Short mmCIF file of C-alpha atoms in Angstrom, two decimals:
data_model
loop_
_atom_site.label_atom_id
_atom_site.label_comp_id
_atom_site.label_asym_id
_atom_site.label_seq_id
_atom_site.Cartn_x
_atom_site.Cartn_y
_atom_site.Cartn_z
CA UNK A 2 -12.49 2.38 -12.16
CA UNK A 3 -9.13 3.85 -11.11
CA UNK A 4 -9.86 6.47 -8.43
CA UNK A 5 -6.19 7.36 -7.97
CA UNK A 6 -4.01 7.90 -10.99
CA UNK A 7 -0.34 8.40 -11.56
CA UNK A 8 -0.08 9.29 -15.22
CA UNK A 9 3.72 9.16 -15.45
CA UNK A 10 4.94 5.58 -15.25
CA UNK A 11 8.54 6.68 -15.05
CA UNK A 12 10.73 9.68 -14.29
CA UNK A 13 14.49 10.26 -14.54
CA UNK A 14 16.19 13.01 -12.62
CA UNK A 15 19.82 14.03 -12.17
CA UNK A 16 21.25 13.65 -8.69
CA UNK A 17 20.91 16.85 -6.66
CA UNK A 18 17.95 18.09 -8.70
CA UNK A 19 14.29 18.13 -7.68
CA UNK A 20 12.07 15.16 -8.36
CA UNK A 21 8.37 15.91 -8.71
CA UNK A 22 5.95 13.02 -8.73
CA UNK A 23 2.29 13.69 -9.46
CA UNK A 24 -0.94 11.99 -8.51
CA UNK A 25 -4.57 12.79 -9.39
CA UNK A 26 -7.69 11.48 -7.75
CA UNK A 27 -11.33 11.55 -8.68
CA UNK A 28 -13.21 11.22 -5.40
CA UNK A 29 -13.59 14.46 -3.43
CA UNK A 30 -14.47 12.48 -0.31
CA UNK A 31 -10.85 11.35 0.12
CA UNK A 32 -9.41 13.07 3.17
CA UNK A 33 -6.16 11.30 3.85
CA UNK A 34 -3.31 10.76 1.45
CA UNK A 35 -0.02 8.86 1.53
CA UNK A 36 3.10 8.44 -0.52
CA UNK A 37 4.92 5.09 -0.44
CA UNK A 38 8.21 4.02 -1.83
CA UNK A 39 8.72 0.46 -2.94
CA UNK A 40 11.80 -1.47 -3.90
CA UNK A 41 11.43 -4.66 -6.00
CA UNK A 42 10.06 -7.65 -4.04
CA UNK A 43 9.59 -5.63 -0.89
CA UNK A 44 6.60 -4.10 0.80
CA UNK A 45 5.80 -0.40 0.61
CA UNK A 46 7.76 1.92 2.84
CA UNK A 47 5.79 4.83 4.19
CA UNK A 48 7.20 8.19 3.22
CA UNK A 49 4.85 11.00 4.06
CA UNK A 50 1.18 11.69 4.60
CA UNK A 51 -1.15 14.62 4.43
CA UNK A 52 -4.71 15.14 5.56
CA UNK A 53 -7.21 17.20 3.66
CA UNK A 54 -7.09 20.00 6.22
CA UNK A 55 -3.58 20.86 5.07
CA UNK A 56 -2.16 21.78 1.69
CA UNK A 57 1.49 21.04 2.49
CA UNK A 58 3.48 18.68 4.66
CA UNK A 59 7.22 18.54 4.86
CA UNK A 60 9.55 15.95 6.22
CA UNK A 61 13.22 16.44 5.50
CA UNK A 62 13.82 16.18 1.78
CA UNK A 63 10.24 15.15 1.11
CA UNK A 64 7.35 17.57 0.73
CA UNK A 65 3.81 16.66 -0.24
CA UNK A 66 1.46 19.25 -1.69
CA UNK A 67 -2.29 18.84 -1.85
CA UNK A 68 -4.51 20.89 -4.16
CA UNK A 69 -8.03 19.87 -3.21
CA UNK A 70 -9.78 21.95 -5.83
CA UNK A 71 -7.75 20.25 -8.54
CA UNK A 72 -7.80 16.86 -6.80
CA UNK A 73 -4.08 16.74 -7.23
CA UNK A 74 -1.26 15.57 -5.04
CA UNK A 75 2.44 15.89 -5.63
CA UNK A 76 5.58 14.67 -3.94
CA UNK A 77 8.73 16.81 -4.16
CA UNK A 78 12.13 15.28 -3.37
CA UNK A 79 14.94 17.81 -2.90
CA UNK A 80 17.74 17.12 -3.46
CA UNK A 81 17.24 13.83 -5.20
CA UNK A 82 19.73 11.04 -4.36
CA UNK A 83 20.52 7.77 -6.17
CA UNK A 84 19.06 5.89 -3.19
CA UNK A 85 15.72 7.47 -3.94
CA UNK A 86 15.42 5.37 -7.08
CA UNK A 87 12.34 3.20 -6.53
CA UNK A 88 8.70 3.03 -7.42
CA UNK A 89 6.54 5.60 -5.71
CA UNK A 90 2.86 5.07 -5.04
CA UNK A 91 0.34 7.58 -3.92
CA UNK A 92 -2.69 6.38 -2.02
CA UNK A 93 -5.92 7.97 -0.85
CA UNK A 94 -8.50 6.97 1.67
CA UNK A 95 -11.54 7.96 3.67
CA UNK A 96 -10.31 8.57 7.24
CA UNK A 97 -7.49 6.06 6.88
CA UNK A 98 -9.53 3.03 6.16
CA UNK A 99 -9.36 1.33 2.77
CA UNK A 100 -6.65 2.81 0.60
CA UNK A 101 -6.88 3.28 -3.12
CA UNK A 102 -3.48 3.15 -4.77
CA UNK A 103 -2.16 4.67 -7.89
CA UNK A 104 -0.22 2.49 -10.34
CA UNK A 105 3.11 3.95 -9.37
CA UNK A 106 5.86 6.04 -10.86
CA UNK A 107 9.32 4.54 -11.24
CA UNK A 108 11.90 7.15 -10.30
CA UNK A 109 15.49 6.86 -11.46
CA UNK A 110 17.98 9.26 -9.99
CA UNK A 111 21.06 9.43 -12.16
CA UNK A 112 24.35 9.92 -10.34
CA UNK B 4 6.86 4.21 15.03
CA UNK B 5 4.26 1.59 14.52
CA UNK B 6 5.51 -1.65 13.03
CA UNK B 7 3.63 -4.26 11.13
CA UNK B 8 5.39 -7.54 10.54
CA UNK B 9 4.34 -9.90 7.77
CA UNK B 10 5.57 -13.41 7.42
CA UNK B 11 6.83 -15.14 5.33
CA UNK B 12 8.37 -12.66 2.93
CA UNK B 13 8.63 -15.29 0.20
CA UNK B 14 6.98 -18.66 -0.23
CA UNK B 15 6.91 -21.23 -2.95
CA UNK B 16 4.27 -23.89 -2.87
CA UNK B 17 2.94 -26.66 -5.01
CA UNK B 18 -0.32 -26.26 -6.84
CA UNK B 19 -3.20 -27.57 -4.75
CA UNK B 20 -1.62 -26.89 -1.38
CA UNK B 21 -2.53 -24.17 1.10
CA UNK B 22 -0.36 -21.32 2.30
CA UNK B 23 -0.80 -19.16 5.38
CA UNK B 24 0.45 -15.61 5.58
CA UNK B 25 0.63 -13.83 8.95
CA UNK B 26 0.35 -10.14 9.68
CA UNK B 27 1.24 -8.88 13.10
CA UNK B 28 1.07 -5.43 14.62
CA UNK B 29 4.09 -5.34 16.91
CA UNK B 30 3.54 -2.24 19.05
CA UNK B 31 -0.10 -1.33 18.72
CA UNK B 32 -3.49 -3.01 18.78
CA UNK B 33 -4.87 -3.22 15.24
CA UNK B 34 -8.62 -2.92 15.28
CA UNK B 35 -8.71 -3.31 11.54
CA UNK B 36 -6.43 -5.07 9.11
CA UNK B 37 -6.51 -4.91 5.34
CA UNK B 38 -5.22 -7.42 2.83
CA UNK B 39 -4.05 -6.24 -0.58
CA UNK B 40 -2.80 -8.02 -3.64
CA UNK B 41 -0.66 -6.65 -6.41
CA UNK B 42 -0.77 -8.03 -9.92
CA UNK B 43 2.16 -7.31 -12.25
CA UNK B 44 2.18 -3.69 -13.52
CA UNK B 45 -0.94 -2.84 -11.55
CA UNK B 46 -1.59 -1.02 -8.31
CA UNK B 47 -2.31 -2.70 -5.00
CA UNK B 48 -5.92 -3.83 -4.89
CA UNK B 49 -7.82 -4.36 -1.67
CA UNK B 50 -8.91 -7.96 -1.17
CA UNK B 51 -10.63 -7.81 2.17
CA UNK B 52 -11.00 -5.89 5.41
CA UNK B 53 -11.01 -7.67 8.72
CA UNK B 54 -12.02 -6.38 12.12
CA UNK B 55 -10.89 -8.19 15.24
CA UNK B 56 -13.37 -10.82 16.34
CA UNK B 57 -15.66 -10.60 13.30
CA UNK B 58 -15.83 -11.99 9.81
CA UNK B 59 -13.82 -10.37 7.06
CA UNK B 60 -15.48 -8.22 4.41
CA UNK B 61 -14.37 -9.24 0.94
CA UNK B 62 -14.19 -7.03 -2.11
CA UNK B 63 -16.19 -7.94 -5.12
CA UNK B 64 -14.57 -10.68 -7.14
CA UNK B 65 -12.51 -12.05 -4.29
CA UNK B 66 -13.38 -15.65 -3.39
CA UNK B 67 -13.87 -15.85 0.34
CA UNK B 68 -13.61 -19.67 0.33
CA UNK B 69 -10.26 -19.47 -1.39
CA UNK B 70 -8.74 -16.62 0.59
CA UNK B 71 -9.53 -17.33 4.23
CA UNK B 72 -8.94 -14.46 6.58
CA UNK B 73 -8.81 -14.74 10.31
CA UNK B 74 -8.39 -11.83 12.74
CA UNK B 75 -8.56 -13.61 16.05
CA UNK B 76 -6.67 -11.09 18.09
CA UNK B 77 -5.87 -7.37 18.06
CA UNK B 78 -2.32 -8.07 16.95
CA UNK B 79 -2.67 -10.90 14.43
CA UNK B 80 -4.46 -11.48 11.17
CA UNK B 81 -3.85 -14.37 8.84
CA UNK B 82 -4.59 -14.91 5.16
CA UNK B 83 -4.70 -18.52 4.00
CA UNK B 84 -4.67 -19.18 0.27
CA UNK B 85 -6.37 -22.53 -0.07
CA UNK B 86 -5.83 -24.98 -2.94
CA UNK B 87 -3.39 -22.59 -4.49
CA UNK B 88 -3.09 -22.34 -8.28
CA UNK B 89 -0.37 -20.74 -10.40
CA UNK B 90 -2.69 -17.79 -11.09
CA UNK B 91 -2.63 -17.04 -7.31
CA UNK B 92 1.04 -16.21 -7.62
CA UNK B 93 1.25 -12.59 -6.60
CA UNK B 94 2.51 -10.14 -4.01
CA UNK B 95 0.28 -9.95 -0.93
CA UNK B 96 0.49 -7.11 1.53
CA UNK B 97 -1.30 -6.46 4.77
CA UNK B 98 -1.85 -3.17 6.54
CA UNK B 99 -3.12 -2.50 10.04
CA UNK B 100 -4.69 0.47 11.72
CA UNK B 101 -6.01 1.39 15.15
CA UNK B 102 -7.87 4.40 16.54
CA UNK B 103 -4.66 6.40 16.58
CA UNK B 104 -2.54 4.72 13.92
CA UNK B 105 -3.79 5.48 10.45
CA UNK B 106 -2.16 2.65 8.52
CA UNK B 107 1.10 0.82 8.43
CA UNK B 108 1.99 -1.82 5.93
CA UNK B 109 3.73 -5.13 6.28
CA UNK B 110 6.76 -6.03 4.22
CA UNK B 111 4.69 -8.07 1.85
CA UNK B 112 4.75 -11.75 0.84
CA UNK B 113 5.79 -12.94 -2.58
CA UNK B 114 3.78 -16.12 -3.31
CA UNK B 115 4.82 -18.37 -6.13
CA UNK B 116 2.69 -21.39 -6.90
CA UNK B 117 4.38 -24.02 -9.04
#
């Protein structure tokens, strides 16, 4: 049973615009969330995290929003750049132990 | 920041042979390491959890005799795929955590069994 879901397999955005990637989870016990970026044949690259005591965390162009009541997580990239084109995974865990990953969203930023 | 090094990044082996993948935490002591596997068009799935000095805990459906995990020190865990078959071809990734470091991932290993 998929506990973390990314319902959009792909997303295309114009360079300079905002990219919004969404993630839903089913288990209310999750208290730590991550977004990863992955290029083909490489390991995940950590982007940004958020714990359940917060509803927003910002790091440069990347902002993660957490809506606990809706069990929803989103990653905003502003402004989007062609180098952001990759597959983005969200992941959730209990206190940073085992992570449950979504299936990923492939982002294409069009120059 | 914390760095986890995984080696090799790519390996091709013959069917029936064994392959060892190493995962090292370079600047912190990893009390727990996790091994994940990614099938095509699927998300990363946890295979096993290993704590330093004790036996690994395997997820349901993962053959412990086929995927041998050793976590002999606080900075090194190894995954050995024994008697590899073509269906073991996949992308394997480790992650490590400590009391203060939540989780950092290795670069991953692309295993191809021919």
